[in-house]
Coordinates of C-alpha atoms in Angstrom, one line a residue:
M1 CA -68.9 142.5 139.5
K2 CA -69.0 144.2 136.2
V3 CA -67.4 142.3 133.3
S4 CA -67.5 142.5 129.5
S5 CA -69.5 140.0 127.5
R6 CA -66.5 139.6 125.2
E7 CA -64.5 138.4 128.2
I8 CA -66.9 135.9 129.6
L9 CA -68.0 134.6 126.1
K10 CA -64.4 134.0 125.1
N11 CA -63.8 132.1 128.3
A12 CA -66.9 130.0 127.5
Q13 CA -65.7 129.3 124.0
E14 CA -62.2 128.2 125.3
N15 CA -63.7 126.0 128.0
N16 CA -66.7 124.6 126.0
Y17 CA -69.6 125.9 128.2
A18 CA -72.4 128.4 127.6
V19 CA -73.5 131.4 129.7
P20 CA -77.2 131.9 130.2
A21 CA -78.6 135.3 129.2
V22 CA -81.8 135.6 131.2
N23 CA -84.3 138.3 130.6
F24 CA -85.5 140.2 133.7
I25 CA -88.7 142.2 133.8
D26 CA -88.6 143.4 137.4
G27 CA -86.4 143.4 140.6
L28 CA -87.7 139.9 141.6
T29 CA -86.6 138.1 138.5
A30 CA -83.3 140.0 138.5
K31 CA -82.6 139.1 142.1
A32 CA -83.5 135.4 141.5
Y33 CA -80.9 135.2 138.7
L34 CA -78.3 137.0 140.8
E35 CA -78.7 134.7 143.8
V36 CA -78.0 131.6 141.6
S37 CA -75.0 133.4 140.0
E38 CA -73.5 134.3 143.4
E39 CA -74.3 131.0 145.1
Y40 CA -72.4 129.0 142.5
D41 CA -69.9 131.8 141.5
V42 CA -70.8 131.5 137.8
P43 CA -71.1 134.3 135.2
L44 CA -74.5 135.7 134.3
I45 CA -75.7 137.8 131.4
L46 CA -78.5 139.9 132.9
A47 CA -80.6 140.9 129.9
F48 CA -83.4 143.3 129.3
A49 CA -85.3 143.2 126.0
Q50 CA -86.6 146.3 124.2
A51 CA -89.8 144.4 123.6
H52 CA -90.4 144.2 127.4
E53 CA -90.5 148.0 127.9
E54 CA -94.3 147.7 128.3
W55 CA -93.5 146.0 131.6
L56 CA -90.4 147.9 132.7
S57 CA -88.9 151.1 131.4
L58 CA -85.4 151.2 130.1
E59 CA -84.4 153.7 132.8
D60 CA -85.7 151.4 135.5
A61 CA -84.1 148.4 133.9
A62 CA -80.7 150.2 133.9
F63 CA -81.2 151.2 137.6
I64 CA -81.9 147.6 138.7
G65 CA -79.3 146.1 136.4
K66 CA -76.5 148.5 137.4
Y67 CA -77.1 148.0 141.1
I68 CA -77.0 144.3 140.7
Q69 CA -73.9 144.4 138.5
Q70 CA -72.0 146.7 140.8
S71 CA -72.9 144.9 144.1
A72 CA -72.6 141.3 142.9
S73 CA -69.7 139.1 143.9
S74 CA -70.0 137.1 140.7
P75 CA -69.3 138.2 137.1
I76 CA -72.4 140.1 135.7
V77 CA -73.0 141.6 132.2
L78 CA -75.8 144.1 131.8
H79 CA -77.1 143.4 128.3
L80 CA -79.7 145.0 126.0
D81 CA -81.5 142.2 124.2
H82 CA -83.0 142.6 120.8
G83 CA -82.4 146.3 120.4
Q84 CA -84.5 147.4 117.5
N85 CA -83.0 150.7 116.5
I86 CA -79.9 152.7 116.9
D87 CA -81.4 155.5 119.1
Y88 CA -82.7 153.1 121.6
I89 CA -79.3 151.3 121.8
K90 CA -77.5 154.6 122.3
K91 CA -79.9 155.4 125.1
A92 CA -79.1 152.1 126.7
I93 CA -75.4 152.7 126.5
D94 CA -75.8 156.2 128.0
L95 CA -77.8 154.6 130.9
G96 CA -75.0 152.1 131.6
F97 CA -75.6 148.9 129.7
N98 CA -72.2 147.4 128.8
S99 CA -73.4 145.0 126.2
V100 CA -76.0 145.4 123.5
M101 CA -77.7 143.5 120.7
I102 CA -78.7 145.1 117.5
D103 CA -81.4 142.9 115.8
A104 CA -81.7 143.9 112.2
S105 CA -82.2 140.3 111.1
T106 CA -85.5 141.1 109.3
E107 CA -83.7 143.6 107.1
T108 CA -81.9 142.7 103.9
F109 CA -78.4 141.4 104.3
E110 CA -77.0 144.7 103.1
N111 CA -79.1 146.7 105.5
N112 CA -78.3 144.4 108.4
V113 CA -74.6 144.9 107.7
K114 CA -75.0 148.7 107.5
I115 CA -77.1 149.1 110.6
T116 CA -74.9 146.6 112.6
K117 CA -71.7 148.3 111.6
E118 CA -73.1 151.7 112.7
V119 CA -74.0 150.3 116.1
V120 CA -70.6 148.6 116.4
D121 CA -68.7 151.7 115.5
Y122 CA -70.6 153.7 118.1
S123 CA -70.6 151.1 120.9
H124 CA -66.9 150.3 120.7
K125 CA -66.1 153.9 121.3
Y126 CA -67.6 153.4 124.8
G127 CA -66.2 150.0 125.4
V128 CA -69.5 148.3 124.9
D129 CA -69.7 144.9 123.1
V130 CA -72.1 144.2 120.4
E131 CA -74.1 141.1 119.4
A132 CA -76.0 140.9 116.1
E133 CA -78.1 138.3 114.3
I134 CA -77.8 136.7 110.9
G135 CA -80.6 134.5 109.7
F136 CA -83.8 134.9 111.6
V137 CA -84.9 133.2 114.8
G138 CA -88.7 133.0 114.6
A139 CA -91.3 132.8 117.4
N140 CA -93.8 130.5 118.8
D141 CA -97.0 132.0 120.3
N142 CA -95.6 133.9 123.3
L143 CA -96.1 136.9 125.6
E144 CA -94.5 139.3 123.1
N145 CA -95.7 138.0 119.7
H146 CA -99.0 136.1 120.2
K147 CA -98.3 134.4 116.9
V148 CA -96.1 131.9 115.2
V149 CA -93.3 133.3 113.0
K150 CA -91.1 130.9 111.0
S151 CA -87.3 130.9 111.4
I152 CA -84.9 131.4 108.5
Y153 CA -81.7 129.3 109.0
T154 CA -78.4 131.1 109.0
D155 CA -76.4 130.8 105.7
V156 CA -72.8 129.9 106.4
E157 CA -71.2 132.1 103.8
D158 CA -73.5 135.0 104.7
A159 CA -72.4 134.7 108.3
V160 CA -68.7 134.7 107.4
E161 CA -69.2 137.8 105.2
F162 CA -71.3 139.5 107.9
V163 CA -68.6 139.1 110.6
K164 CA -65.9 140.5 108.3
K165 CA -67.9 143.5 107.4
T166 CA -69.3 144.5 110.8
N167 CA -66.6 143.7 113.3
V168 CA -69.3 142.4 115.7
D169 CA -68.3 140.8 119.0
S170 CA -70.7 137.8 119.0
L171 CA -73.1 136.4 116.5
A172 CA -76.6 135.0 117.0
I173 CA -77.5 132.3 114.6
S174 CA -80.6 130.5 113.6
I175 CA -80.5 126.7 113.6
G176 CA -84.0 125.7 114.5
T177 CA -84.9 127.3 117.8
A178 CA -87.7 129.8 118.3
H179 CA -88.7 132.4 120.9
G180 CA -91.4 131.2 123.3
I181 CA -92.7 127.7 124.0
Y182 CA -92.9 125.0 121.3
K183 CA -96.2 123.5 120.4
G184 CA -94.4 120.7 118.5
I185 CA -91.0 119.1 118.7
P186 CA -87.9 121.3 118.2
K187 CA -85.7 120.3 115.3
I188 CA -82.2 121.6 115.6
N189 CA -79.9 121.6 112.7
F190 CA -76.7 120.5 114.4
Q191 CA -75.0 120.1 111.0
R192 CA -75.5 123.8 110.3
L193 CA -74.1 124.7 113.7
S194 CA -71.0 122.6 113.0
E195 CA -70.5 124.3 109.6
I196 CA -70.7 127.8 111.1
R197 CA -68.5 126.9 114.0
K198 CA -65.7 125.7 111.6
K199 CA -65.8 129.0 109.6
I200 CA -66.3 131.6 112.4
D201 CA -64.1 132.1 115.5
L202 CA -66.5 134.5 117.2
P203 CA -68.6 133.4 120.2
L204 CA -71.9 132.0 118.8
V205 CA -75.3 132.8 120.4
L206 CA -78.5 130.9 120.5
H207 CA -81.8 132.6 121.0
G208 CA -85.1 130.9 121.9
G209 CA -83.6 128.4 124.4
S210 CA -86.8 127.9 126.4
S211 CA -88.5 124.5 125.8
T212 CA -85.8 123.5 123.2
G213 CA -85.0 120.5 125.4
Y214 CA -82.0 119.9 127.7
D215 CA -80.4 117.3 125.5
N216 CA -80.7 119.6 122.4
L217 CA -79.2 122.5 124.3
N218 CA -76.4 120.5 125.8
K219 CA -75.5 119.2 122.3
C220 CA -75.5 122.9 121.1
V221 CA -73.1 123.8 123.8
L222 CA -70.8 120.9 122.9
G223 CA -71.1 122.1 119.3
G224 CA -69.8 125.5 120.1
I225 CA -72.6 127.7 121.3
T226 CA -71.4 130.0 124.1
K227 CA -74.5 132.0 125.1
I228 CA -78.1 130.9 125.3
N229 CA -81.1 133.2 125.8
L230 CA -83.9 132.2 128.2
F231 CA -87.1 134.0 129.2
S232 CA -90.3 131.9 128.8
D233 CA -89.1 129.0 130.9
M234 CA -88.0 131.4 133.7
I235 CA -91.3 133.2 133.7
N236 CA -93.4 130.0 133.5
A237 CA -91.4 128.6 136.4
G238 CA -92.3 131.6 138.5
F239 CA -95.9 131.4 137.5
D240 CA -96.1 127.7 138.4
A241 CA -95.5 128.8 142.0
N242 CA -98.9 130.5 141.9
K243 CA -100.6 127.3 140.8
K244 CA -98.8 124.8 143.1
T245 CA -98.5 126.7 146.3
N246 CA -100.9 126.7 149.3
V247 CA -99.8 130.0 150.7
N248 CA -102.4 132.7 151.1
D249 CA -100.3 135.8 151.5
Y250 CA -98.4 137.9 149.0
P251 CA -94.9 137.9 150.6
S252 CA -94.8 134.1 150.8
L253 CA -95.9 133.9 147.2
I254 CA -93.0 136.1 146.2
F255 CA -90.6 133.8 147.9
N256 CA -92.0 130.8 146.2
I257 CA -91.9 132.5 142.8
K258 CA -88.2 133.4 143.3
D259 CA -87.3 129.9 144.5
N260 CA -89.0 128.3 141.5
I261 CA -87.2 130.6 139.1
K262 CA -83.9 129.8 140.8
K263 CA -84.4 126.1 140.6
K264 CA -85.1 126.3 136.8
L265 CA -82.0 128.5 136.2
I266 CA -79.8 126.0 138.2
E267 CA -81.0 123.2 135.9
Y268 CA -80.0 125.3 132.9
Y269 CA -76.6 126.1 134.3
K270 CA -76.0 122.3 134.6
V271 CA -77.2 121.7 131.0
F272 CA -74.8 124.5 129.9
R273 CA -71.9 122.8 131.6
L274 CA -71.2 125.6 134.2
I275 CA -72.4 123.6 137.2
E276 CA -71.8 119.9 137.8

């Protein structure tokens, strides 16, 4: 069932839960996420990141995502995660993505506003919702980066001004999470989250959910986060099937990979207050 991210995130905001945005890199990961969404009849943001195009083309991602979205009995958003440039985002929209993220967070504030507004103006003409990032969510050593990049916390007044100038639909903020798996202990700035939540009525998004800790993420949800991005924990759960299983044939391994991913996603749905 195709739904807009604006619709499901507003519902999340009103009812104090968060929707997982899980990155798929093939049909197997996408199907695992779908099965959980349908089994529990909960919304899902099926996300494909531009950085993952080395593993799956945008065209193939759109083909897989649209099929799942159109055939699913549960609410599904097909979302482009971390779109790096306007041409790529336009291509994703042409291919059928109904939600996109423009990530110009490494630009100056002025350039971030300019680029985001251009994406918003274009996307809204086609009924596509837009997420943007203010501040900068860094990275631990992970599949995409292979290095540690420090985060820059979101400034409250910058966030307020950014929303007013861009008309963006949801806002990704930086409060201490990072992409990939932590080598140390995550330190989340819940005070900054509270300050932003009081000043901004838009749905707030948290990137770098993997390995942040269930208690931390649950507290973020209670503090007003409505969408949390996950990738590393999903992929690692699948890979763990290869290390723990005794099967010696490929089809059985595939089933074990999918089951492990599903179990991990169910845990997160519970943390995000969508499943009891």
